[in-house]
Short mmCIF file of C-alpha atoms and ligand atoms in Angstrom, two decimals:
data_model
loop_
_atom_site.label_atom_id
_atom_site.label_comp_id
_atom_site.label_asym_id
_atom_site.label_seq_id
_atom_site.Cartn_x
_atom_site.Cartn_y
_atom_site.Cartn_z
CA UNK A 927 112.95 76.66 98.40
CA UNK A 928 112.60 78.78 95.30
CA UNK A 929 115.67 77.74 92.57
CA UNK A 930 117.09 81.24 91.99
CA UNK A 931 117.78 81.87 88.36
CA UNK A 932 121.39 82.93 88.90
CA UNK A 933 122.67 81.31 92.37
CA UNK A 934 124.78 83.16 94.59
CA UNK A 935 127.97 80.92 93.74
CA UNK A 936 128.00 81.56 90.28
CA UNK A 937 128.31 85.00 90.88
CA UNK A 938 130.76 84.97 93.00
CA UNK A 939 132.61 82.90 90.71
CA UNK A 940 131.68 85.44 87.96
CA UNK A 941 133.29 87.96 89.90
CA UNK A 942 136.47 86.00 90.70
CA UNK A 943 136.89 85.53 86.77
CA UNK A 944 136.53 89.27 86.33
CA UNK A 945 138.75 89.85 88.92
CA UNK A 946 141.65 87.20 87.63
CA UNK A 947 141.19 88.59 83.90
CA UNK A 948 139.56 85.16 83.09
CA UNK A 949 137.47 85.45 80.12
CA UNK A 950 136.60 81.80 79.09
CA UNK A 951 134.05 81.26 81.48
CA UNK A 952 130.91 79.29 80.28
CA UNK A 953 127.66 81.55 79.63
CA UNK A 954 124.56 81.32 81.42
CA UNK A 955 122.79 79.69 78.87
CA UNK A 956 125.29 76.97 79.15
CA UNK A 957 125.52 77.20 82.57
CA UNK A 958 121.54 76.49 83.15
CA UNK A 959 121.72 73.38 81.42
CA UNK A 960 124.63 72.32 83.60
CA UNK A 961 122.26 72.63 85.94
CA UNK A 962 119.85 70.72 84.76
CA UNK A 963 121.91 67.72 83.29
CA UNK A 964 123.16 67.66 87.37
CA UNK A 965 120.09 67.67 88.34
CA UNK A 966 119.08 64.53 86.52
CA UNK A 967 121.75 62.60 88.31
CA UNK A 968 121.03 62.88 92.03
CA UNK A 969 123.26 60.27 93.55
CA UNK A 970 125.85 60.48 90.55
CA UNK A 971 129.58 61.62 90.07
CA UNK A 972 129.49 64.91 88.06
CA UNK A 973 133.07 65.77 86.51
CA UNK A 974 134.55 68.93 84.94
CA UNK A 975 137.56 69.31 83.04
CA UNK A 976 138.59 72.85 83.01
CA UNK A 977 137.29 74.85 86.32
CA UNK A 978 138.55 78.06 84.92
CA UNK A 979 137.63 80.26 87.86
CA UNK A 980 134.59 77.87 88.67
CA UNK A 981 131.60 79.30 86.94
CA UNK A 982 130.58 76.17 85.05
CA UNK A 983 131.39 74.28 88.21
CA UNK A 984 129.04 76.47 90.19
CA UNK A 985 126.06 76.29 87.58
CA UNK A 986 126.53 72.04 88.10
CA UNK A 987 126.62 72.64 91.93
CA UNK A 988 123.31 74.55 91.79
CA UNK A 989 121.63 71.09 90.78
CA UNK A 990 123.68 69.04 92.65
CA UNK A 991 121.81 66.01 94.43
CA UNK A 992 122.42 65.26 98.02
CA UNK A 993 124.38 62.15 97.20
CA UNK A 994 125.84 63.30 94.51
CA UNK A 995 129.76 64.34 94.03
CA UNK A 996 131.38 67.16 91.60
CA UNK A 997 134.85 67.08 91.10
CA UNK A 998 136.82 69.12 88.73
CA UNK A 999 140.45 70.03 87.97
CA UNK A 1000 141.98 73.70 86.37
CA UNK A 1001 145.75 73.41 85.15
CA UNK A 1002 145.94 76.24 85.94
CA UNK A 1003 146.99 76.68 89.83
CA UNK A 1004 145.93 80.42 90.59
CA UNK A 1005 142.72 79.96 89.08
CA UNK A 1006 142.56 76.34 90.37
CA UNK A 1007 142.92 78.34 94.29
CA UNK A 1008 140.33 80.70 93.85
CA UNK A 1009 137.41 78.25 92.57
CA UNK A 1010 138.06 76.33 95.60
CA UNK A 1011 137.37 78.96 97.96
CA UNK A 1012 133.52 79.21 96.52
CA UNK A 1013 132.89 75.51 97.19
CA UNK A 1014 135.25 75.58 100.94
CA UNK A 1015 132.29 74.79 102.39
CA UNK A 1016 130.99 71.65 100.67
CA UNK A 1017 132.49 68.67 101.43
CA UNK A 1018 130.60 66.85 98.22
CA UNK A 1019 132.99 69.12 96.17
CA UNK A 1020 136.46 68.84 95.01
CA UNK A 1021 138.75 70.99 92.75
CA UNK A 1022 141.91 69.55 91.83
CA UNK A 1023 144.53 70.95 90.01
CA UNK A 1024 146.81 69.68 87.20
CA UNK A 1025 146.17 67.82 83.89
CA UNK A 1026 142.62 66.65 83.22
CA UNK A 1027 143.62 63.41 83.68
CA UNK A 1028 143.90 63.63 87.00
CA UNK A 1029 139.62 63.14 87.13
CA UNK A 1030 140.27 59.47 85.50
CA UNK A 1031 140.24 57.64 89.07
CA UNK A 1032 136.96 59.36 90.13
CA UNK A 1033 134.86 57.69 86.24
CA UNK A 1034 133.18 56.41 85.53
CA UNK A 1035 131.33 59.55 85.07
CA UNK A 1036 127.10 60.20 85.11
CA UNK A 1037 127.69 63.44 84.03
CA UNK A 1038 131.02 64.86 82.52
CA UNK A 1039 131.23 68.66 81.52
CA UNK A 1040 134.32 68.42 79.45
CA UNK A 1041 135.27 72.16 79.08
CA UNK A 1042 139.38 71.81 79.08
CA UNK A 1043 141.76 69.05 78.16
CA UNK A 1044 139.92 65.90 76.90
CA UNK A 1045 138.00 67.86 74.31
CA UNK A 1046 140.43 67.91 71.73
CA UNK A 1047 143.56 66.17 72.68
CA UNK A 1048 141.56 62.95 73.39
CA UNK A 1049 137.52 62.41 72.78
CA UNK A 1050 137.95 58.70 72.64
CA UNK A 1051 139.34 58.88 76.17
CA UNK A 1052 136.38 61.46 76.78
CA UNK A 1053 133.85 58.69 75.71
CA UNK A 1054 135.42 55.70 77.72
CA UNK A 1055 134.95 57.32 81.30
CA UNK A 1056 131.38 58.24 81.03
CA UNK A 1057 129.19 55.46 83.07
CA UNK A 1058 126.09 54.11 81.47
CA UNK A 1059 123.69 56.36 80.66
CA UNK A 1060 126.12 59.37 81.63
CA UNK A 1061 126.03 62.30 79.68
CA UNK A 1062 128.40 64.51 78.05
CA UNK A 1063 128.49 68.05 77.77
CA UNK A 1064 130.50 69.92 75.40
CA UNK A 1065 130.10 74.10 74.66
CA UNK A 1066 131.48 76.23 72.72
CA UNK A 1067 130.22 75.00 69.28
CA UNK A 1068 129.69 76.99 66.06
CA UNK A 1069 125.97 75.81 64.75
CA UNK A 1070 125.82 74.33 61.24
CA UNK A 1071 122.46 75.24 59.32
CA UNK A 1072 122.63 71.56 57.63
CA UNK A 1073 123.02 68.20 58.63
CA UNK A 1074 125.59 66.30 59.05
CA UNK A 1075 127.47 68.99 59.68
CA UNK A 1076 130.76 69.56 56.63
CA UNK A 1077 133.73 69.07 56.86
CA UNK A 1078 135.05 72.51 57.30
CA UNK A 1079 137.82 72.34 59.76
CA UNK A 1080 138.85 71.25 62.97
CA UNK A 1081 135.91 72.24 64.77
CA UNK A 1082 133.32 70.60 63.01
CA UNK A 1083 135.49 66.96 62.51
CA UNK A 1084 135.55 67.31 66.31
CA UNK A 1085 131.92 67.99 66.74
CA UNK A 1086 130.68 65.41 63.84
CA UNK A 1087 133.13 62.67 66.05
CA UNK A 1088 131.18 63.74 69.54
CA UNK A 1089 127.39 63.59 66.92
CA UNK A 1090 128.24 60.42 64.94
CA UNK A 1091 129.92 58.69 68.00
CA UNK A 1092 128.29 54.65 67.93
CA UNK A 1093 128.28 54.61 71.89
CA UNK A 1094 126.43 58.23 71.93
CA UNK A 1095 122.77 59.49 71.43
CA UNK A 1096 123.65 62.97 70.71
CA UNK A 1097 121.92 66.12 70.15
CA UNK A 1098 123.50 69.46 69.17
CA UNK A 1099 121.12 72.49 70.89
CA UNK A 1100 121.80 76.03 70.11
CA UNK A 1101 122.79 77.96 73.32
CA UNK A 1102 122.64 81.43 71.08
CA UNK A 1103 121.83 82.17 67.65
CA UNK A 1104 125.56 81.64 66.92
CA UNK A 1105 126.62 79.00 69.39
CA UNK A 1106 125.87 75.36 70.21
CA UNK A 1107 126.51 72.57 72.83
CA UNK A 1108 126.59 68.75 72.30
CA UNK A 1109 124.61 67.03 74.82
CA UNK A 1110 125.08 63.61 74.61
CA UNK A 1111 124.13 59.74 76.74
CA UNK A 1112 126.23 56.83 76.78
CA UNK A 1113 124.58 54.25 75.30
CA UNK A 1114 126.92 51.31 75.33
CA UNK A 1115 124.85 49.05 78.53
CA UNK A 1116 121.37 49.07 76.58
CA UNK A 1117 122.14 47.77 72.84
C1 SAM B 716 136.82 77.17 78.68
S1 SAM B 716 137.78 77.35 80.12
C2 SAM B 716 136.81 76.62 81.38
C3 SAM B 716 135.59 77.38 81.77
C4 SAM B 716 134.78 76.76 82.87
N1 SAM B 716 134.59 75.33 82.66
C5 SAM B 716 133.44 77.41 82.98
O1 SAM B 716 132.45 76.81 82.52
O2 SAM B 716 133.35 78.53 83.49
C6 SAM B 716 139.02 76.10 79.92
C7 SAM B 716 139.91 75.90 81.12
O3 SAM B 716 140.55 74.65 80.96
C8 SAM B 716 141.85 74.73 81.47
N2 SAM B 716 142.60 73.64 80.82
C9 SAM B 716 143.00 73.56 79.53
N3 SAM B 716 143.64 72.40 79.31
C10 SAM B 716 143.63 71.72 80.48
C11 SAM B 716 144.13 70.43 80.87
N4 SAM B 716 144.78 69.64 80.00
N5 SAM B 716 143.95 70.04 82.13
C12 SAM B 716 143.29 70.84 83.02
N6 SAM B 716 142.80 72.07 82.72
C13 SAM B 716 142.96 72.50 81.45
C14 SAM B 716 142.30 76.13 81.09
O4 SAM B 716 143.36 76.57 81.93
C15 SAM B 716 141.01 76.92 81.25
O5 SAM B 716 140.95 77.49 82.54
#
């Protein structure tokens, strides 16, 4: 079957975030290497933190592997409702809601689209429930045009702790002309 370039969910997610006045949804560009990174974990245990209205959760769905689970969690309970309607009928997905935390007793993690808390409030936390070889995924970057990146702020100390991180190989990849993501593997089990 032909892999449709936007799938059906993510629309319909897409619409649900228009229709909730969400605005912080991930972008496609984002969203296709979700897909992807899922994709390279067939029989894995993909996690999101932050399933807004489920858009990013839909793009990871879209390469989900038979065996594989997704669970994610939204603080946030209206929004938490309606991204659980796209995936009622998939019993390999599950959308909590509450404090990120609440993913810690489904880690470790293959893949781990960290998109809500986590992030900032605790990366070292972040890095700990990703299994080995499990990769991270963090948007929402602004690109530096030198490297390492300075020390300009909280955004950058955040992204140069993800890039310089001794138990990650990470790579930053531009997702526009002005925006990045971090795509990173644990690396801890092979040194
Ligand atoms: C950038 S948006 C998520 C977008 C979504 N992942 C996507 O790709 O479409 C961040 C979301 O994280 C949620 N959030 C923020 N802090 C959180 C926390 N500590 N626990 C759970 N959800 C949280 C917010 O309510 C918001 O819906």
């Amino acid at each position: 079957m032909a892999v449709r370039a936007v799938p059906s969910r993510v629309e319909d997610a897409e619409r649900l975030a228009v229709e909730a006045g969400f605005e912080k949804s991930c972008i496609r560009e984002v969203g296709r290497l979700l897909r992807t990174v899922a994709a390279s974990k067939p029989g894995g245990v993909v996690a999101e933190s932050g399933t807004g209205s489920g858009v990013g959760t839909a793009w990871l769905h879209s390469g989900l592997g038979e065996g594989a689970r997704l669970v994610t969690v939204e603080r946030e309970e209206e929004l938490a409702r309606r991204a659980a309607g796209v995936f009622a009928d998939d019993r390999r997905v599950s959308v909590l809601t509450g404090d990120w935390r609440l993913l810690e007793p489904h880690a470790p993690f293959d893949v781990f689209f960290c998109d809500g808390g986590g992030k900032r409030d605790d990366p070292r936390r972040v890095v700990d429930l990703l299994a080995p070889g499990g990769i991270l995924v963090l948007d929402d970057f602004t690109p530096s045009a030198q490297w390492p990146p300075r020390f300009e702020g909280e955004v950058d100390e955040l992204r140069l702790f993800y890039l310089t991180h001794p138990d990650l190989d990470a790579a930053e990849v531009l997702t526009t002309p002005t925006s990045s993501a971090i795509v990173a593997a644990q690396r801890r089990a092979t040194r």
